[in-house]
GROMACS .gro file of C-alpha atoms in nm:
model
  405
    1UNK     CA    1  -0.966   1.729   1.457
    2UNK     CA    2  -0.605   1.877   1.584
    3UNK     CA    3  -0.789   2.164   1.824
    4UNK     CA    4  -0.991   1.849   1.979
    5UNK     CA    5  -0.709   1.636   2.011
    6UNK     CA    6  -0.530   1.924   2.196
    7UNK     CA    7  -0.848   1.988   2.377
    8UNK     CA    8  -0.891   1.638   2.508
    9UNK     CA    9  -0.523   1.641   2.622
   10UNK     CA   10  -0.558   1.926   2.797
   11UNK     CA   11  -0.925   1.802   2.947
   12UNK     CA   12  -0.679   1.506   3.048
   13UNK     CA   13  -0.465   1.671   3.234
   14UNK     CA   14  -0.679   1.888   3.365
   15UNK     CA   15  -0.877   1.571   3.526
   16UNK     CA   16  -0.556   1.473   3.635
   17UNK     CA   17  -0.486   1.781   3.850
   18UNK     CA   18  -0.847   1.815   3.978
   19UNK     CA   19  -0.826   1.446   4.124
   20UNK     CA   20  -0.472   1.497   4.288
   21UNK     CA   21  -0.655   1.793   4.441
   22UNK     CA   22  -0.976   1.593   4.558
   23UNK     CA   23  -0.853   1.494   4.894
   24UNK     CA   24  -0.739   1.873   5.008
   25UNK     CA   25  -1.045   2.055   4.908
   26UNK     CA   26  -1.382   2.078   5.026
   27UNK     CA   27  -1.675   1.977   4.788
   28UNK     CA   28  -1.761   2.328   4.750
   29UNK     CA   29  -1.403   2.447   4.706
   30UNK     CA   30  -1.452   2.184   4.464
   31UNK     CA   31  -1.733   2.225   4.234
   32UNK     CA   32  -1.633   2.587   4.170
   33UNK     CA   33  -1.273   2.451   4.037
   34UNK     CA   34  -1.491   2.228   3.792
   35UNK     CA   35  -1.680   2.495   3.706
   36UNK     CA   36  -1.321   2.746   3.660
   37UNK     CA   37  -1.197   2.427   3.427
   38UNK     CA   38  -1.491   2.423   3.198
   39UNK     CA   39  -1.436   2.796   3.152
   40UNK     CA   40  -1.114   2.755   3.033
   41UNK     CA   41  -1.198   2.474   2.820
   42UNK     CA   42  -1.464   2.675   2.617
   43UNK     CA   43  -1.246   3.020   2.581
   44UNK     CA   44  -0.953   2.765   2.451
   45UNK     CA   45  -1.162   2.644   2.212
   46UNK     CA   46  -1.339   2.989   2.064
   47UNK     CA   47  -0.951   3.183   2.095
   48UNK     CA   48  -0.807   2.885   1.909
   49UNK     CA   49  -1.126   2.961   1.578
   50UNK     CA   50  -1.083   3.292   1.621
   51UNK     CA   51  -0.768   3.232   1.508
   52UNK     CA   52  -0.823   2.973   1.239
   53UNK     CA   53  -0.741   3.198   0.916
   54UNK     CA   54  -0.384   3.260   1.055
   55UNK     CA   55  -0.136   3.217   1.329
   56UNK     CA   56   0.229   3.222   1.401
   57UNK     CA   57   0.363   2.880   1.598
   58UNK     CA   58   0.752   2.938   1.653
   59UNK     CA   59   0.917   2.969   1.369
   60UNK     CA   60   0.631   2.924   1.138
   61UNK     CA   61   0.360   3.187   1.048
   62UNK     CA   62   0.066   3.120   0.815
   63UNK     CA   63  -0.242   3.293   0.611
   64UNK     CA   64  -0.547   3.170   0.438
   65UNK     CA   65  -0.683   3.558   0.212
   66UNK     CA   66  -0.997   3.559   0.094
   67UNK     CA   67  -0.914   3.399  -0.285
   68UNK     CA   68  -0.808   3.144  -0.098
   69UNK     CA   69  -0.462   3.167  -0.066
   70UNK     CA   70  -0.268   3.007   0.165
   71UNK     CA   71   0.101   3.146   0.192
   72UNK     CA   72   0.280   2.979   0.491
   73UNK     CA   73   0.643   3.153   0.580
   74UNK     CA   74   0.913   3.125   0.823
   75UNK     CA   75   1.263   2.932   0.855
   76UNK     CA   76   1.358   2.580   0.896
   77UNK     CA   77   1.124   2.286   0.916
   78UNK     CA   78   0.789   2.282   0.913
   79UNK     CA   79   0.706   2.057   1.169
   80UNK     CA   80   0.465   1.809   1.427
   81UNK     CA   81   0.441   2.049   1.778
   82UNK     CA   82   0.411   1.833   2.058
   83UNK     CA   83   0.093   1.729   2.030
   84UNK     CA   84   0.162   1.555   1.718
   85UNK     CA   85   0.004   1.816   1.544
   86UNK     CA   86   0.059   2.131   1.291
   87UNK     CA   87  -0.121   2.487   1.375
   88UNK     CA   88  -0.326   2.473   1.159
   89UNK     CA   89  -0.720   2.232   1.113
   90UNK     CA   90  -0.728   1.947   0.890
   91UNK     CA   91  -1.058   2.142   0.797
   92UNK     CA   92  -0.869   2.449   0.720
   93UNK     CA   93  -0.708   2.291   0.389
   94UNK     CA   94  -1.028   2.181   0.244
   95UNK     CA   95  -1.028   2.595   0.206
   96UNK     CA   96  -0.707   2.627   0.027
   97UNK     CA   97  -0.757   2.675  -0.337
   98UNK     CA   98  -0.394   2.733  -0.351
   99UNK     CA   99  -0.081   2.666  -0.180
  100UNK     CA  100   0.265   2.899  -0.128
  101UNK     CA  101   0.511   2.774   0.073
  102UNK     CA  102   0.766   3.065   0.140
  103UNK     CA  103   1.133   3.099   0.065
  104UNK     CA  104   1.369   3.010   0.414
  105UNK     CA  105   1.141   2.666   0.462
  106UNK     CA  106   1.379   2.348   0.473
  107UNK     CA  107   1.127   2.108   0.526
  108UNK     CA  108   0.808   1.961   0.519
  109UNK     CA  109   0.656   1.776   0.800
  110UNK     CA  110   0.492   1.427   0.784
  111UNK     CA  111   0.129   1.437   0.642
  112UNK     CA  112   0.166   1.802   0.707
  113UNK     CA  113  -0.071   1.948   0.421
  114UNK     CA  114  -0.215   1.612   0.339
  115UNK     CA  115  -0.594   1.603   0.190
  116UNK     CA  116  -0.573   1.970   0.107
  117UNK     CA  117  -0.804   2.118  -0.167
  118UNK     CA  118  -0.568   2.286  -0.368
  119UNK     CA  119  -0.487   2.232  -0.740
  120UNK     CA  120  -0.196   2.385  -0.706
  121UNK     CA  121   0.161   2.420  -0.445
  122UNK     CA  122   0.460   2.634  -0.500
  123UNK     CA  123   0.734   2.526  -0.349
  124UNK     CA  124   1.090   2.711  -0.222
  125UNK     CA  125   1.423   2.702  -0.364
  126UNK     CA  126   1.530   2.682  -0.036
  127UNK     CA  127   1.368   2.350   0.048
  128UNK     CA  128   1.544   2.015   0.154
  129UNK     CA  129   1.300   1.729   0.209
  130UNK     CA  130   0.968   1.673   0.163
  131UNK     CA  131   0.818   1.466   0.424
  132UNK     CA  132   0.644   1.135   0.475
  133UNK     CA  133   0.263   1.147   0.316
  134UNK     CA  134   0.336   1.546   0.271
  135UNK     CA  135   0.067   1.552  -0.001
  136UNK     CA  136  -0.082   1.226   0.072
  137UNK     CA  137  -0.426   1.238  -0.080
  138UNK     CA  138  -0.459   1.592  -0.277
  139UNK     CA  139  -0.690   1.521  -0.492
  140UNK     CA  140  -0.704   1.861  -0.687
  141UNK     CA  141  -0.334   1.905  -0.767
  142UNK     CA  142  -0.240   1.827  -1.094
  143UNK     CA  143   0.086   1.923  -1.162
  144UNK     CA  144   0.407   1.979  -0.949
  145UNK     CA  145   0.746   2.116  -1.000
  146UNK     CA  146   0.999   2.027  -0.712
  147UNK     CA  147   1.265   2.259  -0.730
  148UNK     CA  148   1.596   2.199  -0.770
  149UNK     CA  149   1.788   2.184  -0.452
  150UNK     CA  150   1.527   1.920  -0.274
  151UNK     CA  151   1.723   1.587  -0.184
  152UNK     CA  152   1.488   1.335  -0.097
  153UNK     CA  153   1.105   1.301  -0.172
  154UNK     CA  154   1.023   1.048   0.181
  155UNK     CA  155   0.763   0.758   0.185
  156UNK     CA  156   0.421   0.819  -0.021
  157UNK     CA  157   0.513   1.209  -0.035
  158UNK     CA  158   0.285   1.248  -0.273
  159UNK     CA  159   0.054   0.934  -0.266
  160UNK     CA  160  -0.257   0.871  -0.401
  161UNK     CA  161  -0.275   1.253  -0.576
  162UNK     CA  162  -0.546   1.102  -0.859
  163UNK     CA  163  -0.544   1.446  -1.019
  164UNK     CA  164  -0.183   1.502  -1.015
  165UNK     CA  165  -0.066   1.497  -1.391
  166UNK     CA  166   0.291   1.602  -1.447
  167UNK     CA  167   0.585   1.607  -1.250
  168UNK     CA  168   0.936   1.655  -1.282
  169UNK     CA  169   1.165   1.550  -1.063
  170UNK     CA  170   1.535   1.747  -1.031
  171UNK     CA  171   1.875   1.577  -1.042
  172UNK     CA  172   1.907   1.735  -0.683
  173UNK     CA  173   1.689   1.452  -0.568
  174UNK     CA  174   1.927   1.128  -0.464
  175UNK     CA  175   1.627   0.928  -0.318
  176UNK     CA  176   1.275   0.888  -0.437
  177UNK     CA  177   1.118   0.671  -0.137
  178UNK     CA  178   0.905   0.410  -0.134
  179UNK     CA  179   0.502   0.483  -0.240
  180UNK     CA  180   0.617   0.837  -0.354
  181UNK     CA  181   0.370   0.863  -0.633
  182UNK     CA  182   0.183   0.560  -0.535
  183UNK     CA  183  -0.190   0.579  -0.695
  184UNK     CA  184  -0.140   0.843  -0.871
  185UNK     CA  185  -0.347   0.704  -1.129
  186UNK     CA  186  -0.372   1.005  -1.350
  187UNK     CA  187   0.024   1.078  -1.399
  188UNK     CA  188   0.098   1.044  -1.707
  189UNK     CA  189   0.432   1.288  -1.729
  190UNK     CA  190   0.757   1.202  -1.560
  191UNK     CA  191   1.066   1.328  -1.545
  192UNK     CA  192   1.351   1.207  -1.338
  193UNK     CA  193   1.660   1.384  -1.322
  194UNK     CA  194   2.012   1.252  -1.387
  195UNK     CA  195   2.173   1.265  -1.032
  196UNK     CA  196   1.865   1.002  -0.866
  197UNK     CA  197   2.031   0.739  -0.720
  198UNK     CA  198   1.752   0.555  -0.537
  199UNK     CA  199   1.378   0.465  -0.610
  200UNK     CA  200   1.239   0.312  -0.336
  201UNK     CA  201   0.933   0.035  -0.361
  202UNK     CA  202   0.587   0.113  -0.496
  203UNK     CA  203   0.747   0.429  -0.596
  204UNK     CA  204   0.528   0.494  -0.901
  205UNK     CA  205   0.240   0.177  -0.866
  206UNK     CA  206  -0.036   0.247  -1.090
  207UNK     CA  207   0.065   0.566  -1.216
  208UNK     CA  208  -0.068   0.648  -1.619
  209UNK     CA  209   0.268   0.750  -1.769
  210UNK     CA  210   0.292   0.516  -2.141
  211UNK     CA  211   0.688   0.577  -2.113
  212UNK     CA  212   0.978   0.630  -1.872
  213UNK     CA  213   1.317   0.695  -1.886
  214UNK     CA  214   1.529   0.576  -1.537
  215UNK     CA  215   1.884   0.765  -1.534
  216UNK     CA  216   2.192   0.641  -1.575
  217UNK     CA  217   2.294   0.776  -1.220
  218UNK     CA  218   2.026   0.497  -1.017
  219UNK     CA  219   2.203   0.252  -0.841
  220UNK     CA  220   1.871   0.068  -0.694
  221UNK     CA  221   1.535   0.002  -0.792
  222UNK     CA  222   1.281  -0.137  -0.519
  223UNK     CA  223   1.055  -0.395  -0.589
  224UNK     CA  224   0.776  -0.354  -0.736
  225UNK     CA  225   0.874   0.027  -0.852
  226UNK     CA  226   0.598   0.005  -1.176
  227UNK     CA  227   0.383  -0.253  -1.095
  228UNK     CA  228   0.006  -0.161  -1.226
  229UNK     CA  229   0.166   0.067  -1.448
  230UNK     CA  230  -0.134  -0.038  -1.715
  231UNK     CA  231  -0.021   0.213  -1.983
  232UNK     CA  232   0.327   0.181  -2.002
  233UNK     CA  233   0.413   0.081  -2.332
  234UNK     CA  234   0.801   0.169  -2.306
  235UNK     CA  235   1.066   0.196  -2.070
  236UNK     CA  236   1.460   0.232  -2.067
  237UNK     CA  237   1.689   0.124  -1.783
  238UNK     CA  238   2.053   0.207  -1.732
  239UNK     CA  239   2.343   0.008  -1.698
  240UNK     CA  240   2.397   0.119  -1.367
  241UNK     CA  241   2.151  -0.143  -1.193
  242UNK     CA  242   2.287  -0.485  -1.092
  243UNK     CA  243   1.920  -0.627  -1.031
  244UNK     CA  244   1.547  -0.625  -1.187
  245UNK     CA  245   1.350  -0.649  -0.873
  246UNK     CA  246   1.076  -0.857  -0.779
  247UNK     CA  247   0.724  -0.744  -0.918
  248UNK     CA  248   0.919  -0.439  -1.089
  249UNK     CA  249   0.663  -0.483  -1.384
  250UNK     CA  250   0.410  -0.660  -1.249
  251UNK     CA  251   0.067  -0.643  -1.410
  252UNK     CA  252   0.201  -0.363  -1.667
  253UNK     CA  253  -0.044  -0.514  -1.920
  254UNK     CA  254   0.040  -0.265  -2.211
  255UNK     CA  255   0.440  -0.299  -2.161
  256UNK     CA  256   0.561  -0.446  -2.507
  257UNK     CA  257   0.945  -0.495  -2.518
  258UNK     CA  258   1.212  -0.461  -2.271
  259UNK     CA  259   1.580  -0.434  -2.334
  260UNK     CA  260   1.774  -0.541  -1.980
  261UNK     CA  261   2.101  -0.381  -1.937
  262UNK     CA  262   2.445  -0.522  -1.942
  263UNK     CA  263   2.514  -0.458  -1.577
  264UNK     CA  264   2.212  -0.665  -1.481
  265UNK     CA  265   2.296  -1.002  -1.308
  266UNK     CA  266   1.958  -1.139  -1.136
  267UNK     CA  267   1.581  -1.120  -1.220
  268UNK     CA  268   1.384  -1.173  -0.903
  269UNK     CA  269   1.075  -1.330  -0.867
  270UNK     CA  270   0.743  -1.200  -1.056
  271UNK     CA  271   0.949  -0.942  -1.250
  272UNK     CA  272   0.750  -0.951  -1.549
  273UNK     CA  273   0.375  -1.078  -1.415
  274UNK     CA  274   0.090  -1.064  -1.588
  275UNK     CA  275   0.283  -0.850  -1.831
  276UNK     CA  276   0.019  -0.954  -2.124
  277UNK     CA  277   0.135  -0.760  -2.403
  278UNK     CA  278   0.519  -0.811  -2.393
  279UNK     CA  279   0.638  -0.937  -2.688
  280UNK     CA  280   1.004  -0.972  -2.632
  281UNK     CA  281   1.258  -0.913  -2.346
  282UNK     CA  282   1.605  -0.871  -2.503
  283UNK     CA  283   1.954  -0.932  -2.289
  284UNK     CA  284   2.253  -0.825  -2.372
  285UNK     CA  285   2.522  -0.944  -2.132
  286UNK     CA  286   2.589  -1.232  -1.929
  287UNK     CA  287   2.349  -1.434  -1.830
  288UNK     CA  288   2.227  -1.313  -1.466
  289UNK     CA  289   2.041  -1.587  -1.245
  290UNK     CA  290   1.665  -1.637  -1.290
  291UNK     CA  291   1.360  -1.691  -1.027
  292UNK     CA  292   1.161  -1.949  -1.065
  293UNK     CA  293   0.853  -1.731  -1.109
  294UNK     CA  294   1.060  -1.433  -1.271
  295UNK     CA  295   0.830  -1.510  -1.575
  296UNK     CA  296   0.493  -1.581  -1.418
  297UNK     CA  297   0.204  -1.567  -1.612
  298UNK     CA  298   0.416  -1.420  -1.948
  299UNK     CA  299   0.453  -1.568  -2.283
  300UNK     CA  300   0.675  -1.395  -2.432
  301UNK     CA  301   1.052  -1.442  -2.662
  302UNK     CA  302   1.373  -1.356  -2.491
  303UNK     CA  303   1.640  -1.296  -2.688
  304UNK     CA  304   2.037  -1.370  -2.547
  305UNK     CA  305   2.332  -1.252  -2.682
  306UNK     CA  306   2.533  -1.483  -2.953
  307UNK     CA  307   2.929  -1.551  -2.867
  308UNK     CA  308   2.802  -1.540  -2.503
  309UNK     CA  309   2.928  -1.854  -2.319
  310UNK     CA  310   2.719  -1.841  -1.993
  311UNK     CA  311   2.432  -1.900  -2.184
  312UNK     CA  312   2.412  -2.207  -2.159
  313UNK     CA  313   2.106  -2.457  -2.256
  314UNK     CA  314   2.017  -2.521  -1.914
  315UNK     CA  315   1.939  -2.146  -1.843
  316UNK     CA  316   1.685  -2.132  -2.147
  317UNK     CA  317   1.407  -2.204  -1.922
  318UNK     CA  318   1.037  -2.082  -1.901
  319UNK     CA  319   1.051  -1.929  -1.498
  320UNK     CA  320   0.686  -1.942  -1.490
  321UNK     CA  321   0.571  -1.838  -1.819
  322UNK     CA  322   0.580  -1.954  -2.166
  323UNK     CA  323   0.908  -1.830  -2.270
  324UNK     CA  324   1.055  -1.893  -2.642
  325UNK     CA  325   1.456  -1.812  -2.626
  326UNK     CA  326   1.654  -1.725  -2.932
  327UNK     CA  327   1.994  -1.563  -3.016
  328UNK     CA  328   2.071  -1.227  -3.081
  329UNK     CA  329   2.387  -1.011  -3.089
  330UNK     CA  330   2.400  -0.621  -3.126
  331UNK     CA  331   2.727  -0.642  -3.391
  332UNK     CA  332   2.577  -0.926  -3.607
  333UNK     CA  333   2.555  -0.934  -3.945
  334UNK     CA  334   2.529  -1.165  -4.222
  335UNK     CA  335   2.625  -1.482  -4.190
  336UNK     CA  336   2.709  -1.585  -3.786
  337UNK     CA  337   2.808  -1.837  -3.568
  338UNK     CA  338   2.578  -1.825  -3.282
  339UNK     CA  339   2.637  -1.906  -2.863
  340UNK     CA  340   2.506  -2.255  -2.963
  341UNK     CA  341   2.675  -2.344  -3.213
  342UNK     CA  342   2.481  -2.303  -3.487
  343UNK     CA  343   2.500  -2.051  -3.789
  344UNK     CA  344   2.239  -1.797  -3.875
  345UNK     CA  345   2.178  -1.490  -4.100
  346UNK     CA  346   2.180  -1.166  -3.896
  347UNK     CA  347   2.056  -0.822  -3.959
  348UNK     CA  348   2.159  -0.580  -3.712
  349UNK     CA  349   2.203  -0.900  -3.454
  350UNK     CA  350   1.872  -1.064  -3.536
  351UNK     CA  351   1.809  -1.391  -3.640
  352UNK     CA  352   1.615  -1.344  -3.956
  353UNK     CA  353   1.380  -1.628  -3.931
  354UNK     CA  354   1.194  -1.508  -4.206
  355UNK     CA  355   1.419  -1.529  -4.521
  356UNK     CA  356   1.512  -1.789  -4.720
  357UNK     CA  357   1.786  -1.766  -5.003
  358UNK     CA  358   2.166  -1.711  -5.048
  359UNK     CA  359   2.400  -1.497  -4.835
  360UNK     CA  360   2.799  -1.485  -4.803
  361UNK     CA  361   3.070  -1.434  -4.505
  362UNK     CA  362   3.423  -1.508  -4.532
  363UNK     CA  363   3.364  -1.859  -4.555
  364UNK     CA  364   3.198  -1.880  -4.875
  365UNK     CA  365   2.822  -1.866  -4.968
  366UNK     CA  366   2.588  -2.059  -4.786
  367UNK     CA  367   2.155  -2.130  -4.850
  368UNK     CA  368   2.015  -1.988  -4.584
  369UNK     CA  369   1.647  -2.093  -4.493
  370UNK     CA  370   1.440  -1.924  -4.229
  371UNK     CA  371   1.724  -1.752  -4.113
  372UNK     CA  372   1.925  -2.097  -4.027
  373UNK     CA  373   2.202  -2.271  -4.186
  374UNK     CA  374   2.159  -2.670  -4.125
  375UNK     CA  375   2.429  -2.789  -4.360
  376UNK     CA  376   2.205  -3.069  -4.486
  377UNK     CA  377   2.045  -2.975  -4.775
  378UNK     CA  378   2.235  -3.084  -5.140
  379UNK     CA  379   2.170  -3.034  -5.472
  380UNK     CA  380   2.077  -2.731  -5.701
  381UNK     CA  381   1.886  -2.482  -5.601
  382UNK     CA  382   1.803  -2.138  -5.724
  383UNK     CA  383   1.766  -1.822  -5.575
  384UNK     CA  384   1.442  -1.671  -5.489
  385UNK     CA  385   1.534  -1.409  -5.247
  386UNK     CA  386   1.792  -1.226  -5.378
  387UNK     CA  387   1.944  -0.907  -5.549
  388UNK     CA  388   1.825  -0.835  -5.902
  389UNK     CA  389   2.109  -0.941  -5.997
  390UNK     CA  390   2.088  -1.290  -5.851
  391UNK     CA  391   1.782  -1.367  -5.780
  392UNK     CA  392   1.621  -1.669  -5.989
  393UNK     CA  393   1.949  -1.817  -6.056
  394UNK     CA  394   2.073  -2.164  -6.007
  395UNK     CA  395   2.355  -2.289  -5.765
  396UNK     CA  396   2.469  -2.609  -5.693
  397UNK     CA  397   2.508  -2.711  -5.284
  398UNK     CA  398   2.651  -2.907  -5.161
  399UNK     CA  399   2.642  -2.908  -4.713
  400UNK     CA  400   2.441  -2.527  -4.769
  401UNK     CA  401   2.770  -2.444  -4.916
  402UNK     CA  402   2.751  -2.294  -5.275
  403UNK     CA  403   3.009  -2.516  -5.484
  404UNK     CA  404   3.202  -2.280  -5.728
  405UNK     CA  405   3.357  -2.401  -6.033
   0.00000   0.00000   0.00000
């Protein structure tokens, strides 16, 4: 309790004094000091519950009503005093049905209205920063809207809120620190503003959201940003990241496809863990360097961009997993020479493995089957995947070329 911890400090130095004073006092002189101290101690004590529904410390002043209303107003930070404390009890929050923090606030201490009772906090338009484990552990709040104008949400700000619901995050906001939302298990709406550039480690672990969209103005992802993210389903990344961090998606068990940007040039260790549901992770520029373990646990189909030279056979690897590589290419179409080599029929820059039958490019026509031309079947063949027009027909091939004339 803060009024104990204050209390003992003070019984501390009080003991401190006394002692000092031993040696120059008689034992009567003495005993009545005790006494004096006790005194002190106890009237300390009742002034400081007397008090306990409001106060004033410097530049902050604070009120609990009787709905349970806690409106806290001043200027500038709210803040630890000197004891490592704020004004107000620990037990004083478990009160608070609701929170108001008042306009001319910058900032928000560290833990400084953590485990409060509230389902609900207003915040200022005049606020800054929102401190370390501000919110850590308010179980009752469900939603939160951090107005625009706050530019950096610190470590576990609002961590392990299981209630908490919605929130939306402004543009205003250049770093979301590490743990921010961290066991929030119940938030299942998120909105981050274009203008984050940072999102710091753990920032969202376990949270409930099934899809998330990260702005095109982040720069860095931490590791592990998603991990035990168990409903996500679906999320987009921007071209702006150079790196998919270690653990980034680890144990997302519901995440199904993944497209990694351009931009991206490594995949660090246990990217994609456990990931049990993804069915394909497609790339669509160069080919960035691999983990061993960036795959771990995953089986899954990658697809790599055709006419892309660095991928080259030696990078089709499993890193971990069970990992089945095949070509793609986002301007594809009909039929295409792909990064190996080979020639294939493309829709929309995939490989379709399903068809068999007859399709043309500038070359000529060719017999596709299973989406692969292997220039080794000869002979006549009809059609039996066509148009109207030409299905069931008969061509002669010769190399998977049809011969005219």
């Amino acid at each position: 309790m803060k009024i104990r911890n204050r209390l003992l400090k003070k019984i501390a130095v009080t003991a401190t004094v006394c002692s000092v004073a031993a040696a120059m006092l008689p034992i009567s002189a003495l005993a009545e000091e005790t006494v004096e101290t006790e005194e002190t101690v106890i009237v300390s004590e009742t002034s400081k519950s007397l008090k306990s529904q409001s106060g004033t410390d410097g530049n902050i002043s604070w009120v609990l009503d009787d709905s349970g209303t806690m409106t806290v107003t001043g200027t500038g930070a709210i803040s630890l005093d000197n004891a490592c404390d704020y004004p107000w009890e620990d037990e004083l929050l478990q009160s608070v049905s609701k929170l108001v923090i008042g306009e001319g606030i910058t900032s928000i201490g560290e833990g400084a209205f953590s485990g409060g009772a509230y389902t609900s906090v207003t915040l200022p338009g005049t606020l800054k920063s929102i401190g370390v484990f501000a919110f850590e552990d308010c179980n009752n709040l469900t939603e939160v809207v951090i107005p625009d104008g706050v530019e950096i949400l610190k470590h576990g700000a609002f961590c392990g809120c299981s209630n908490l619901k919605k929130v939306v995050i402004p543009g205003s906001v250049k770093t979301i620190d590490a743990r921010a939302f961290d066991s929030c298990t119940s938030l299942s709406d998120v909105t981050i503003g274009e203008g984050v550039e940072t999102i710091g480690y753990w920032a969202f672990w376990g949270c409930a959201m099934t899809e998330i969209t990260v702005p095109s103005s982040v720069e860095s992802l931490g590791g592990r940003v998603f991990e035990c993210c168990e409903n996500l389903t679906s999320v987009t990344l921007p071209e702006s990241i150079t790196t998919i961090p270690a653990g980034l998606f680890a144990d997302c068990s519901s995440l199904t496809a993944v497209t990694i940007p351009t931009s991206v040039t490594s995949v660090e260790s246990y990217a994609f863990i456990n990931c049990d549901s993804l069915k394909s992770v497609s790339f669509t520029g160069n080919c960035p360097a691999f983990a061993d373990d960036s795959f771990e646990g995953v089986t899954t189909t990658c697809y790599y961009p055709a006419s892309n030279s660095t991928w080259t056979g030696d990078k089709l690897q499993n890193y971990g997993g069970s990992v089945t590589w095949k070509l793609t290419g986002s301007n594809l179409n009909g039929v295409c020479k792909g990064a190996d080599g080979s020639w294939y029929y493309y829709i929309n820059g995939v490989i379709q493995e399903n068809y068999t039958g007859f399709q043309s490019n500038s070359n000529g026509k060719w017999y596709i089957e299973n989406g692969k031309v292997t220039f080794a079947k000869n002979g006549v063949i009809q059609d039996t995947n066509g148009t109207i027009a030409t299905k069931g027909t008969w061509s002669y091939v010769t190399g998977r070329k049809v011969q005219t004339g």
